[in-house]
Every structure is written in structure tokens, then in C-alpha cells.
Amino acid sequence: MTRARITVLTAALISLVPPSFADTFKLDPSHSSAQFSVKHMMISNVKGEFSNLSGVVEYDPQHVDKTRVDATIDVTTINTREPNRDKHLKSPDFFDVEKFPTMTFKSERAVEEVPGKIKLTGNLTLHGVTKEVTLDVEGPTKPITDMHGSTRIGASATTTVDRKDFGITWNHNMDGGGVVVGDQIPITLDIELVKQNKVAESK
């Protein structure tokens, strides 16, 4: 086959592949939150949240594997509804917010298991340590148009991290066995996103 025929054939094949239209969305902090739960004294769960989130998501429902997420959480906004506990959590015993005021997540890959469920894997940086984590994502929802004409979508995600993996190790042994603070931390994210612009890419 001549070079000319190969070139023509290649061009024809490329023309048959539809372009990927990745929408860029910005996280809406006033309608998004990050919650966590931690075992207290081996008998109950204490819940808290971070209220200041920001980030950008690139998403194309036809090419979910191209999903990209870059998000930041302001750790100084931690709230467990107990001021003294929040003060301790902000101290060097735990998050050390003066040195590490934010945590970040940058996705590396996305896999759609079934429609509406995505495994999103990326690097979580917390307390100065970066580890790979996988989020189980439900959504995104179908887009809606708000009263201002903006397009919005929503999603929820869950994961569990071991706080010791990120160098957060403070604890206290109890008489009779057990510890005050559990290590496994379930995390739930509820996210609302606003469409910013549309970018066409070749697949």
C-alpha cells in the first residue's frame, strides 16, 4: 500500500471517531460539603464537616474515562459542633492547620462501572502527605438549568482513609483496652457543580 493511500485511509478512520466534548464545571461551595465520621472511645461515631470547598471538574458523559477533578478543601473550616474539640483538631496533634491549611485531591483515572457509578482514583494530599485514594461516585445527575440560566449537575462520593497513613497519629489508650480516637475515617462528599464552558477535544 502506498504512503498516499495509507494517509487517506488514516484520515478516513479518524473522521469516523466522534470528538469528545468535555464540559468544564466549577464547584459551588454554597451547595457542597465534605463530611467525615470517626469512632470515639470505641463506642460511638462523632461526625464533622468542612464547609469551604473549591474545585474544577471536566466531564463528558460520552467519555467518562476522560473525567478530571482538581479540588481543594479548607481544613480550617472544620466543624464538629464542639469548639474545644475543633480547636484540638486544628492543633499539631491532628491537622496542624497553621502548617497545612488545605487538603487537595487531583484525579488520575476514572472508570464507569455501570451508568451513574464511577470509580475515581487520584492523589489526596493531607497533612503534608500524598496518598492514592479511590472515590465511589454516584452521578453525576442529569443537568438542570437554574433560574439564572446556568447549567448545574450534582454528585455524591464516598471513601474511607486511615488517618495514620497521613501522619495524623495522636491517640490515647483507655483503661481496660481500646483507644479514644479511631483510625478509619469514612468520608462523604456532596457536590454541586456549575457549567463554565465547553471544550471540544479529539478522542
mmCIF file with all atom_site columns, C-alpha atoms in Angstrom:
data_model
loop_
_atom_site.group_PDB
_atom_site.id
_atom_site.type_symbol
_atom_site.label_atom_id
_atom_site.label_alt_id
_atom_site.label_comp_id
_atom_site.label_asym_id
_atom_site.label_entity_id
_atom_site.label_seq_id
_atom_site.pdbx_PDB_ins_code
_atom_site.Cartn_x
_atom_site.Cartn_y
_atom_site.Cartn_z
_atom_site.occupancy
_atom_site.B_iso_or_equiv
_atom_site.pdbx_formal_charge
_atom_site.auth_seq_id
_atom_site.auth_comp_id
_atom_site.auth_asym_id
_atom_site.auth_atom_id
_atom_site.pdbx_PDB_model_num
ATOM 1   C CA . MET A 1 1   ? 0.000   0.000  0.000  1.00 0.00 ? 1   MET A CA 1
ATOM 2   C CA . THR A 1 2   ? 1.377   3.380  -0.976 1.00 0.00 ? 2   THR A CA 1
ATOM 3   C CA . ARG A 1 3   ? 2.040   6.140  1.530  1.00 0.00 ? 3   ARG A CA 1
ATOM 4   C CA . ALA A 1 4   ? -0.686  8.263  -0.068 1.00 0.00 ? 4   ALA A CA 1
ATOM 5   C CA . ARG A 1 5   ? -3.281  5.510  0.336  1.00 0.00 ? 5   ARG A CA 1
ATOM 6   C CA . ILE A 1 6   ? -2.243  4.945  3.969  1.00 0.00 ? 6   ILE A CA 1
ATOM 7   C CA . THR A 1 7   ? -2.615  8.663  4.679  1.00 0.00 ? 7   THR A CA 1
ATOM 8   C CA . VAL A 1 8   ? -6.075  8.768  3.092  1.00 0.00 ? 8   VAL A CA 1
ATOM 9   C CA . LEU A 1 9   ? -7.163  5.626  5.000  1.00 0.00 ? 9   LEU A CA 1
ATOM 10  C CA . THR A 1 10  ? -5.911  7.034  8.307  1.00 0.00 ? 10  THR A CA 1
ATOM 11  C CA . ALA A 1 11  ? -7.740  10.317 7.740  1.00 0.00 ? 11  ALA A CA 1
ATOM 12  C CA . ALA A 1 12  ? -10.923 8.430  6.918  1.00 0.00 ? 12  ALA A CA 1
ATOM 13  C CA . LEU A 1 13  ? -10.717 6.351  10.095 1.00 0.00 ? 13  LEU A CA 1
ATOM 14  C CA . ILE A 1 14  ? -10.098 9.440  12.251 1.00 0.00 ? 14  ILE A CA 1
ATOM 15  C CA . SER A 1 15  ? -13.120 11.141 10.716 1.00 0.00 ? 15  SER A CA 1
ATOM 16  C CA . LEU A 1 16  ? -15.299 8.260  11.930 1.00 0.00 ? 16  LEU A CA 1
ATOM 17  C CA . VAL A 1 17  ? -14.323 8.822  15.591 1.00 0.00 ? 17  VAL A CA 1
ATOM 18  C CA . PRO A 1 18  ? -16.637 11.392 17.211 1.00 0.00 ? 18  PRO A CA 1
ATOM 19  C CA . PRO A 1 19  ? -14.972 14.216 19.156 1.00 0.00 ? 19  PRO A CA 1
ATOM 20  C CA . SER A 1 20  ? -15.164 14.297 22.945 1.00 0.00 ? 20  SER A CA 1
ATOM 21  C CA . PHE A 1 21  ? -16.995 17.339 24.274 1.00 0.00 ? 21  PHE A CA 1
ATOM 22  C CA . ALA A 1 22  ? -15.767 17.840 27.827 1.00 0.00 ? 22  ALA A CA 1
ATOM 23  C CA . ASP A 1 23  ? -17.753 20.348 29.842 1.00 0.00 ? 23  ASP A CA 1
ATOM 24  C CA . THR A 1 24  ? -15.867 22.328 32.463 1.00 0.00 ? 24  THR A CA 1
ATOM 25  C CA . PHE A 1 25  ? -17.689 22.731 35.761 1.00 0.00 ? 25  PHE A CA 1
ATOM 26  C CA . LYS A 1 26  ? -16.834 24.810 38.802 1.00 0.00 ? 26  LYS A CA 1
ATOM 27  C CA . LEU A 1 27  ? -17.711 23.566 42.275 1.00 0.00 ? 27  LEU A CA 1
ATOM 28  C CA . ASP A 1 28  ? -20.389 25.623 44.045 1.00 0.00 ? 28  ASP A CA 1
ATOM 29  C CA . PRO A 1 29  ? -19.172 25.904 47.671 1.00 0.00 ? 29  PRO A CA 1
ATOM 30  C CA . SER A 1 30  ? -22.509 27.183 48.994 1.00 0.00 ? 30  SER A CA 1
ATOM 31  C CA . HIS A 1 31  ? -24.195 23.937 47.923 1.00 0.00 ? 31  HIS A CA 1
ATOM 32  C CA . SER A 1 32  ? -21.362 21.465 48.559 1.00 0.00 ? 32  SER A CA 1
ATOM 33  C CA . SER A 1 33  ? -19.915 19.852 51.664 1.00 0.00 ? 33  SER A CA 1
ATOM 34  C CA . ALA A 1 34  ? -17.412 17.270 52.871 1.00 0.00 ? 34  ALA A CA 1
ATOM 35  C CA . GLN A 1 35  ? -18.420 15.205 55.886 1.00 0.00 ? 35  GLN A CA 1
ATOM 36  C CA . PHE A 1 36  ? -16.443 12.686 57.918 1.00 0.00 ? 36  PHE A CA 1
ATOM 37  C CA . SER A 1 37  ? -17.030 10.282 60.787 1.00 0.00 ? 37  SER A CA 1
ATOM 38  C CA . VAL A 1 38  ? -14.638 8.998  63.448 1.00 0.00 ? 38  VAL A CA 1
ATOM 39  C CA . LYS A 1 39  ? -15.094 6.372  66.146 1.00 0.00 ? 39  LYS A CA 1
ATOM 40  C CA . HIS A 1 40  ? -14.965 7.840  69.669 1.00 0.00 ? 40  HIS A CA 1
ATOM 41  C CA . MET A 1 41  ? -13.836 5.631  72.568 1.00 0.00 ? 41  MET A CA 1
ATOM 42  C CA . MET A 1 42  ? -14.766 2.530  70.549 1.00 0.00 ? 42  MET A CA 1
ATOM 43  C CA . ILE A 1 43  ? -18.489 3.067  71.222 1.00 0.00 ? 43  ILE A CA 1
ATOM 44  C CA . SER A 1 44  ? -19.888 5.921  69.111 1.00 0.00 ? 44  SER A CA 1
ATOM 45  C CA . ASN A 1 45  ? -19.335 7.919  65.936 1.00 0.00 ? 45  ASN A CA 1
ATOM 46  C CA . VAL A 1 46  ? -18.544 11.631 66.004 1.00 0.00 ? 46  VAL A CA 1
ATOM 47  C CA . LYS A 1 47  ? -19.339 13.448 62.767 1.00 0.00 ? 47  LYS A CA 1
ATOM 48  C CA . GLY A 1 48  ? -17.952 16.659 61.353 1.00 0.00 ? 48  GLY A CA 1
ATOM 49  C CA . GLU A 1 49  ? -17.625 18.585 58.151 1.00 0.00 ? 49  GLU A CA 1
ATOM 50  C CA . PHE A 1 50  ? -15.547 21.041 56.166 1.00 0.00 ? 50  PHE A CA 1
ATOM 51  C CA . SER A 1 51  ? -17.591 23.889 54.735 1.00 0.00 ? 51  SER A CA 1
ATOM 52  C CA . ASN A 1 52  ? -15.246 25.653 52.294 1.00 0.00 ? 52  ASN A CA 1
ATOM 53  C CA . LEU A 1 53  ? -14.658 23.623 49.122 1.00 0.00 ? 53  LEU A CA 1
ATOM 54  C CA . SER A 1 54  ? -13.436 24.690 45.698 1.00 0.00 ? 54  SER A CA 1
ATOM 55  C CA . GLY A 1 55  ? -12.523 22.919 42.504 1.00 0.00 ? 55  GLY A CA 1
ATOM 56  C CA . VAL A 1 56  ? -12.888 22.299 38.793 1.00 0.00 ? 56  VAL A CA 1
ATOM 57  C CA . VAL A 1 57  ? -14.269 19.207 37.059 1.00 0.00 ? 57  VAL A CA 1
ATOM 58  C CA . GLU A 1 58  ? -14.019 18.274 33.382 1.00 0.00 ? 58  GLU A CA 1
ATOM 59  C CA . TYR A 1 59  ? -16.777 15.840 32.455 1.00 0.00 ? 59  TYR A CA 1
ATOM 60  C CA . ASP A 1 60  ? -18.148 14.323 29.257 1.00 0.00 ? 60  ASP A CA 1
ATOM 61  C CA . PRO A 1 61  ? -20.963 11.765 29.773 1.00 0.00 ? 61  PRO A CA 1
ATOM 62  C CA . GLN A 1 62  ? -19.995 10.068 26.499 1.00 0.00 ? 62  GLN A CA 1
ATOM 63  C CA . HIS A 1 63  ? -16.380 9.615  27.625 1.00 0.00 ? 63  HIS A CA 1
ATOM 64  C CA . VAL A 1 64  ? -16.457 9.181  31.398 1.00 0.00 ? 64  VAL A CA 1
ATOM 65  C CA . ASP A 1 65  ? -12.865 7.912  31.391 1.00 0.00 ? 65  ASP A CA 1
ATOM 66  C CA . LYS A 1 66  ? -11.778 11.448 30.471 1.00 0.00 ? 66  LYS A CA 1
ATOM 67  C CA . THR A 1 67  ? -13.221 12.876 33.713 1.00 0.00 ? 67  THR A CA 1
ATOM 68  C CA . ARG A 1 68  ? -10.761 15.133 35.519 1.00 0.00 ? 68  ARG A CA 1
ATOM 69  C CA . VAL A 1 69  ? -11.139 16.552 39.045 1.00 0.00 ? 69  VAL A CA 1
ATOM 70  C CA . ASP A 1 70  ? -8.981  19.111 40.850 1.00 0.00 ? 70  ASP A CA 1
ATOM 71  C CA . ALA A 1 71  ? -10.444 20.023 44.253 1.00 0.00 ? 71  ALA A CA 1
ATOM 72  C CA . THR A 1 72  ? -9.357  21.812 47.435 1.00 0.00 ? 72  THR A CA 1
ATOM 73  C CA . ILE A 1 73  ? -10.855 21.727 50.937 1.00 0.00 ? 73  ILE A CA 1
ATOM 74  C CA . ASP A 1 74  ? -10.146 24.421 53.524 1.00 0.00 ? 74  ASP A CA 1
ATOM 75  C CA . VAL A 1 75  ? -9.218  22.403 56.620 1.00 0.00 ? 75  VAL A CA 1
ATOM 76  C CA . THR A 1 76  ? -9.523  25.472 58.868 1.00 0.00 ? 76  THR A CA 1
ATOM 77  C CA . THR A 1 77  ? -13.321 25.301 58.398 1.00 0.00 ? 77  THR A CA 1
ATOM 78  C CA . ILE A 1 78  ? -13.612 22.004 60.299 1.00 0.00 ? 78  ILE A CA 1
ATOM 79  C CA . ASN A 1 79  ? -16.777 21.866 62.395 1.00 0.00 ? 79  ASN A CA 1
ATOM 80  C CA . THR A 1 80  ? -17.796 19.083 64.794 1.00 0.00 ? 80  THR A CA 1
ATOM 81  C CA . ARG A 1 81  ? -20.227 21.314 66.731 1.00 0.00 ? 81  ARG A CA 1
ATOM 82  C CA . GLU A 1 82  ? -17.904 21.427 69.734 1.00 0.00 ? 82  GLU A CA 1
ATOM 83  C CA . PRO A 1 83  ? -15.500 24.453 69.792 1.00 0.00 ? 83  PRO A CA 1
ATOM 84  C CA . ASN A 1 84  ? -12.932 22.891 72.121 1.00 0.00 ? 84  ASN A CA 1
ATOM 85  C CA . ARG A 1 85  ? -12.773 19.718 70.051 1.00 0.00 ? 85  ARG A CA 1
ATOM 86  C CA . ASP A 1 86  ? -12.452 21.742 66.847 1.00 0.00 ? 86  ASP A CA 1
ATOM 87  C CA . LYS A 1 87  ? -9.595  23.696 68.408 1.00 0.00 ? 87  LYS A CA 1
ATOM 88  C CA . HIS A 1 88  ? -7.821  20.441 69.264 1.00 0.00 ? 88  HIS A CA 1
ATOM 89  C CA . LEU A 1 89  ? -8.388  19.064 65.759 1.00 0.00 ? 89  LEU A CA 1
ATOM 90  C CA . LYS A 1 90  ? -6.790  22.194 64.281 1.00 0.00 ? 90  LYS A CA 1
ATOM 91  C CA . SER A 1 91  ? -3.729  21.827 66.539 1.00 0.00 ? 91  SER A CA 1
ATOM 92  C CA . PRO A 1 92  ? -0.455  19.987 65.740 1.00 0.00 ? 92  PRO A CA 1
ATOM 93  C CA . ASP A 1 93  ? -1.951  16.876 67.406 1.00 0.00 ? 93  ASP A CA 1
ATOM 94  C CA . PHE A 1 94  ? -4.177  16.445 64.367 1.00 0.00 ? 94  PHE A CA 1
ATOM 95  C CA . PHE A 1 95  ? -4.482  18.580 61.211 1.00 0.00 ? 95  PHE A CA 1
ATOM 96  C CA . ASP A 1 96  ? -1.959  21.278 62.215 1.00 0.00 ? 96  ASP A CA 1
ATOM 97  C CA . VAL A 1 97  ? -3.818  23.873 60.156 1.00 0.00 ? 97  VAL A CA 1
ATOM 98  C CA . GLU A 1 98  ? -1.171  26.561 60.568 1.00 0.00 ? 98  GLU A CA 1
ATOM 99  C CA . LYS A 1 99  ? 1.224   24.413 58.519 1.00 0.00 ? 99  LYS A CA 1
ATOM 100 C CA . PHE A 1 100 ? -1.325  22.572 56.384 1.00 0.00 ? 100 PHE A CA 1
ATOM 101 C CA . PRO A 1 101 ? -4.432  24.748 55.927 1.00 0.00 ? 101 PRO A CA 1
ATOM 102 C CA . THR A 1 102 ? -5.789  22.812 52.942 1.00 0.00 ? 102 THR A CA 1
ATOM 103 C CA . MET A 1 103 ? -6.171  19.308 51.567 1.00 0.00 ? 103 MET A CA 1
ATOM 104 C CA . THR A 1 104 ? -6.302  18.627 47.842 1.00 0.00 ? 104 THR A CA 1
ATOM 105 C CA . PHE A 1 105 ? -7.482  15.888 45.507 1.00 0.00 ? 105 PHE A CA 1
ATOM 106 C CA . LYS A 1 106 ? -6.275  15.501 41.922 1.00 0.00 ? 106 LYS A CA 1
ATOM 107 C CA . SER A 1 107 ? -7.773  12.670 39.902 1.00 0.00 ? 107 SER A CA 1
ATOM 108 C CA . GLU A 1 108 ? -5.651  10.291 37.864 1.00 0.00 ? 108 GLU A CA 1
ATOM 109 C CA . ARG A 1 109 ? -8.226  7.963  36.294 1.00 0.00 ? 109 ARG A CA 1
ATOM 110 C CA . ALA A 1 110 ? -11.973 7.355  36.145 1.00 0.00 ? 110 ALA A CA 1
ATOM 111 C CA . VAL A 1 111 ? -13.810 4.117  35.412 1.00 0.00 ? 111 VAL A CA 1
ATOM 112 C CA . GLU A 1 112 ? -17.559 3.901  34.871 1.00 0.00 ? 112 GLU A CA 1
ATOM 113 C CA . GLU A 1 113 ? -18.654 0.631  36.497 1.00 0.00 ? 113 GLU A CA 1
ATOM 114 C CA . VAL A 1 114 ? -22.303 0.990  35.480 1.00 0.00 ? 114 VAL A CA 1
ATOM 115 C CA . PRO A 1 115 ? -24.233 4.080  34.347 1.00 0.00 ? 115 PRO A CA 1
ATOM 116 C CA . GLY A 1 116 ? -24.323 6.520  37.240 1.00 0.00 ? 116 GLY A CA 1
ATOM 117 C CA . LYS A 1 117 ? -21.492 4.901  39.237 1.00 0.00 ? 117 LYS A CA 1
ATOM 118 C CA . ILE A 1 118 ? -17.831 5.845  38.782 1.00 0.00 ? 118 ILE A CA 1
ATOM 119 C CA . LYS A 1 119 ? -14.597 4.740  40.451 1.00 0.00 ? 119 LYS A CA 1
ATOM 120 C CA . LEU A 1 120 ? -12.499 7.909  40.614 1.00 0.00 ? 120 LEU A CA 1
ATOM 121 C CA . THR A 1 121 ? -8.879  7.375  41.655 1.00 0.00 ? 121 THR A CA 1
ATOM 122 C CA . GLY A 1 122 ? -6.412  10.142 42.414 1.00 0.00 ? 122 GLY A CA 1
ATOM 123 C CA . ASN A 1 123 ? -3.933  11.671 44.810 1.00 0.00 ? 123 ASN A CA 1
ATOM 124 C CA . LEU A 1 124 ? -5.146  13.033 48.136 1.00 0.00 ? 124 LEU A CA 1
ATOM 125 C CA . THR A 1 125 ? -2.721  15.414 49.845 1.00 0.00 ? 125 THR A CA 1
ATOM 126 C CA . LEU A 1 126 ? -3.444  15.893 53.546 1.00 0.00 ? 126 LEU A CA 1
ATOM 127 C CA . HIS A 1 127 ? -1.214  16.993 56.426 1.00 0.00 ? 127 HIS A CA 1
ATOM 128 C CA . GLY A 1 128 ? 1.703   17.247 54.009 1.00 0.00 ? 128 GLY A CA 1
ATOM 129 C CA . VAL A 1 129 ? 1.361   13.627 52.843 1.00 0.00 ? 129 VAL A CA 1
ATOM 130 C CA . THR A 1 130 ? 0.125   12.436 49.439 1.00 0.00 ? 130 THR A CA 1
ATOM 131 C CA . LYS A 1 131 ? -1.586  9.049  49.053 1.00 0.00 ? 131 LYS A CA 1
ATOM 132 C CA . GLU A 1 132 ? -3.660  7.461  46.313 1.00 0.00 ? 132 GLU A CA 1
ATOM 133 C CA . VAL A 1 133 ? -7.343  7.053  47.193 1.00 0.00 ? 133 VAL A CA 1
ATOM 134 C CA . THR A 1 134 ? -10.387 5.872  45.260 1.00 0.00 ? 134 THR A CA 1
ATOM 135 C CA . LEU A 1 135 ? -13.765 7.589  45.478 1.00 0.00 ? 135 LEU A CA 1
ATOM 136 C CA . ASP A 1 136 ? -17.013 5.722  44.811 1.00 0.00 ? 136 ASP A CA 1
ATOM 137 C CA . VAL A 1 137 ? -19.040 8.304  42.915 1.00 0.00 ? 137 VAL A CA 1
ATOM 138 C CA . GLU A 1 138 ? -22.804 8.289  42.394 1.00 0.00 ? 138 GLU A CA 1
ATOM 139 C CA . GLY A 1 139 ? -23.740 10.537 39.490 1.00 0.00 ? 139 GLY A CA 1
ATOM 140 C CA . PRO A 1 140 ? -23.315 12.974 38.011 1.00 0.00 ? 140 PRO A CA 1
ATOM 141 C CA . THR A 1 141 ? -27.010 13.736 37.814 1.00 0.00 ? 141 THR A CA 1
ATOM 142 C CA . LYS A 1 142 ? -28.729 14.851 34.655 1.00 0.00 ? 142 LYS A CA 1
ATOM 143 C CA . PRO A 1 143 ? -28.050 18.544 34.050 1.00 0.00 ? 143 PRO A CA 1
ATOM 144 C CA . ILE A 1 144 ? -30.652 21.126 35.039 1.00 0.00 ? 144 ILE A CA 1
ATOM 145 C CA . THR A 1 145 ? -30.925 24.838 34.281 1.00 0.00 ? 145 THR A CA 1
ATOM 146 C CA . ASP A 1 146 ? -31.254 27.152 37.273 1.00 0.00 ? 146 ASP A CA 1
ATOM 147 C CA . MET A 1 147 ? -33.247 30.406 37.467 1.00 0.00 ? 147 MET A CA 1
ATOM 148 C CA . HIS A 1 148 ? -30.209 32.353 36.224 1.00 0.00 ? 148 HIS A CA 1
ATOM 149 C CA . GLY A 1 149 ? -29.765 30.187 33.125 1.00 0.00 ? 149 GLY A CA 1
ATOM 150 C CA . SER A 1 150 ? -26.718 28.291 34.430 1.00 0.00 ? 150 SER A CA 1
ATOM 151 C CA . THR A 1 151 ? -26.372 24.540 33.908 1.00 0.00 ? 151 THR A CA 1
ATOM 152 C CA . ARG A 1 152 ? -25.853 22.519 37.073 1.00 0.00 ? 152 ARG A CA 1
ATOM 153 C CA . ILE A 1 153 ? -25.127 18.894 37.932 1.00 0.00 ? 153 ILE A CA 1
ATOM 154 C CA . GLY A 1 154 ? -24.644 17.099 41.241 1.00 0.00 ? 154 GLY A CA 1
ATOM 155 C CA . ALA A 1 155 ? -22.775 14.074 42.548 1.00 0.00 ? 155 ALA A CA 1
ATOM 156 C CA . SER A 1 156 ? -22.010 12.245 45.782 1.00 0.00 ? 156 SER A CA 1
ATOM 157 C CA . ALA A 1 157 ? -18.833 10.341 46.610 1.00 0.00 ? 157 ALA A CA 1
ATOM 158 C CA . THR A 1 158 ? -17.599 8.179  49.450 1.00 0.00 ? 158 THR A CA 1
ATOM 159 C CA . THR A 1 159 ? -14.279 6.740  50.545 1.00 0.00 ? 159 THR A CA 1
ATOM 160 C CA . THR A 1 160 ? -12.501 5.635  53.728 1.00 0.00 ? 160 THR A CA 1
ATOM 161 C CA . VAL A 1 161 ? -8.974  6.652  54.687 1.00 0.00 ? 161 VAL A CA 1
ATOM 162 C CA . ASP A 1 162 ? -6.648  5.631  57.501 1.00 0.00 ? 162 ASP A CA 1
ATOM 163 C CA . ARG A 1 163 ? -5.584  8.838  59.241 1.00 0.00 ? 163 ARG A CA 1
ATOM 164 C CA . LYS A 1 164 ? -2.252  7.264  60.224 1.00 0.00 ? 164 LYS A CA 1
ATOM 165 C CA . ASP A 1 165 ? -1.363  6.992  56.525 1.00 0.00 ? 165 ASP A CA 1
ATOM 166 C CA . PHE A 1 166 ? -1.301  10.803 56.517 1.00 0.00 ? 166 PHE A CA 1
ATOM 167 C CA . GLY A 1 167 ? 0.776   11.174 59.679 1.00 0.00 ? 167 GLY A CA 1
ATOM 168 C CA . ILE A 1 168 ? -2.182  12.018 61.944 1.00 0.00 ? 168 ILE A CA 1
ATOM 169 C CA . THR A 1 169 ? -1.406  9.642  64.793 1.00 0.00 ? 169 THR A CA 1
ATOM 170 C CA . TRP A 1 170 ? -2.435  11.272 68.088 1.00 0.00 ? 170 TRP A CA 1
ATOM 171 C CA . ASN A 1 171 ? -4.364  8.941  70.386 1.00 0.00 ? 171 ASN A CA 1
ATOM 172 C CA . HIS A 1 172 ? -4.851  7.941  73.999 1.00 0.00 ? 172 HIS A CA 1
ATOM 173 C CA . ASN A 1 173 ? -5.126  4.435  75.420 1.00 0.00 ? 173 ASN A CA 1
ATOM 174 C CA . MET A 1 174 ? -8.116  3.780  77.647 1.00 0.00 ? 174 MET A CA 1
ATOM 175 C CA . ASP A 1 175 ? -8.134  1.772  80.850 1.00 0.00 ? 175 ASP A CA 1
ATOM 176 C CA . GLY A 1 176 ? -9.337  -1.714 80.062 1.00 0.00 ? 176 GLY A CA 1
ATOM 177 C CA . GLY A 1 177 ? -8.243  -1.550 76.437 1.00 0.00 ? 177 GLY A CA 1
ATOM 178 C CA . GLY A 1 178 ? -9.164  0.436  73.380 1.00 0.00 ? 178 GLY A CA 1
ATOM 179 C CA . VAL A 1 179 ? -8.292  3.936  72.264 1.00 0.00 ? 179 VAL A CA 1
ATOM 180 C CA . VAL A 1 180 ? -10.045 7.309  72.268 1.00 0.00 ? 180 VAL A CA 1
ATOM 181 C CA . VAL A 1 181 ? -9.900  8.006  68.519 1.00 0.00 ? 181 VAL A CA 1
ATOM 182 C CA . GLY A 1 182 ? -10.453 5.500  65.702 1.00 0.00 ? 182 GLY A CA 1
ATOM 183 C CA . ASP A 1 183 ? -8.103  5.319  62.718 1.00 0.00 ? 183 ASP A CA 1
ATOM 184 C CA . GLN A 1 184 ? -10.524 4.525  59.877 1.00 0.00 ? 184 GLN A CA 1
ATOM 185 C CA . ILE A 1 185 ? -12.278 7.692  58.695 1.00 0.00 ? 185 ILE A CA 1
ATOM 186 C CA . PRO A 1 186 ? -15.298 7.358  56.356 1.00 0.00 ? 186 PRO A CA 1
ATOM 187 C CA . ILE A 1 187 ? -15.716 10.436 54.145 1.00 0.00 ? 187 ILE A CA 1
ATOM 188 C CA . THR A 1 188 ? -18.785 11.590 52.225 1.00 0.00 ? 188 THR A CA 1
ATOM 189 C CA . LEU A 1 189 ? -18.776 14.357 49.626 1.00 0.00 ? 189 LEU A CA 1
ATOM 190 C CA . ASP A 1 190 ? -21.928 16.038 48.326 1.00 0.00 ? 190 ASP A CA 1
ATOM 191 C CA . ILE A 1 191 ? -21.070 18.241 45.381 1.00 0.00 ? 191 ILE A CA 1
ATOM 192 C CA . GLU A 1 192 ? -22.955 20.694 43.184 1.00 0.00 ? 192 GLU A CA 1
ATOM 193 C CA . LEU A 1 193 ? -21.254 21.954 40.029 1.00 0.00 ? 193 LEU A CA 1
ATOM 194 C CA . VAL A 1 194 ? -21.916 24.862 37.674 1.00 0.00 ? 194 VAL A CA 1
ATOM 195 C CA . LYS A 1 195 ? -21.012 24.593 33.990 1.00 0.00 ? 195 LYS A CA 1
ATOM 196 C CA . GLN A 1 196 ? -18.414 27.139 32.884 1.00 0.00 ? 196 GLN A CA 1
ATOM 197 C CA . ASN A 1 197 ? -17.681 26.470 29.223 1.00 0.00 ? 197 ASN A CA 1
ATOM 198 C CA . LYS A 1 198 ? -17.439 23.731 26.630 1.00 0.00 ? 198 LYS A CA 1
ATOM 199 C CA . VAL A 1 199 ? -14.214 22.401 25.116 1.00 0.00 ? 199 VAL A CA 1
ATOM 200 C CA . ALA A 1 200 ? -14.014 20.063 22.127 1.00 0.00 ? 200 ALA A CA 1
ATOM 201 C CA . GLU A 1 201 ? -11.236 17.513 22.119 1.00 0.00 ? 201 GLU A CA 1
ATOM 202 C CA . SER A 1 202 ? -10.294 14.688 19.796 1.00 0.00 ? 202 SER A CA 1
ATOM 203 C CA . LYS A 1 203 ? -10.850 11.312 21.388 1.00 0.00 ? 203 LYS A CA 1
#
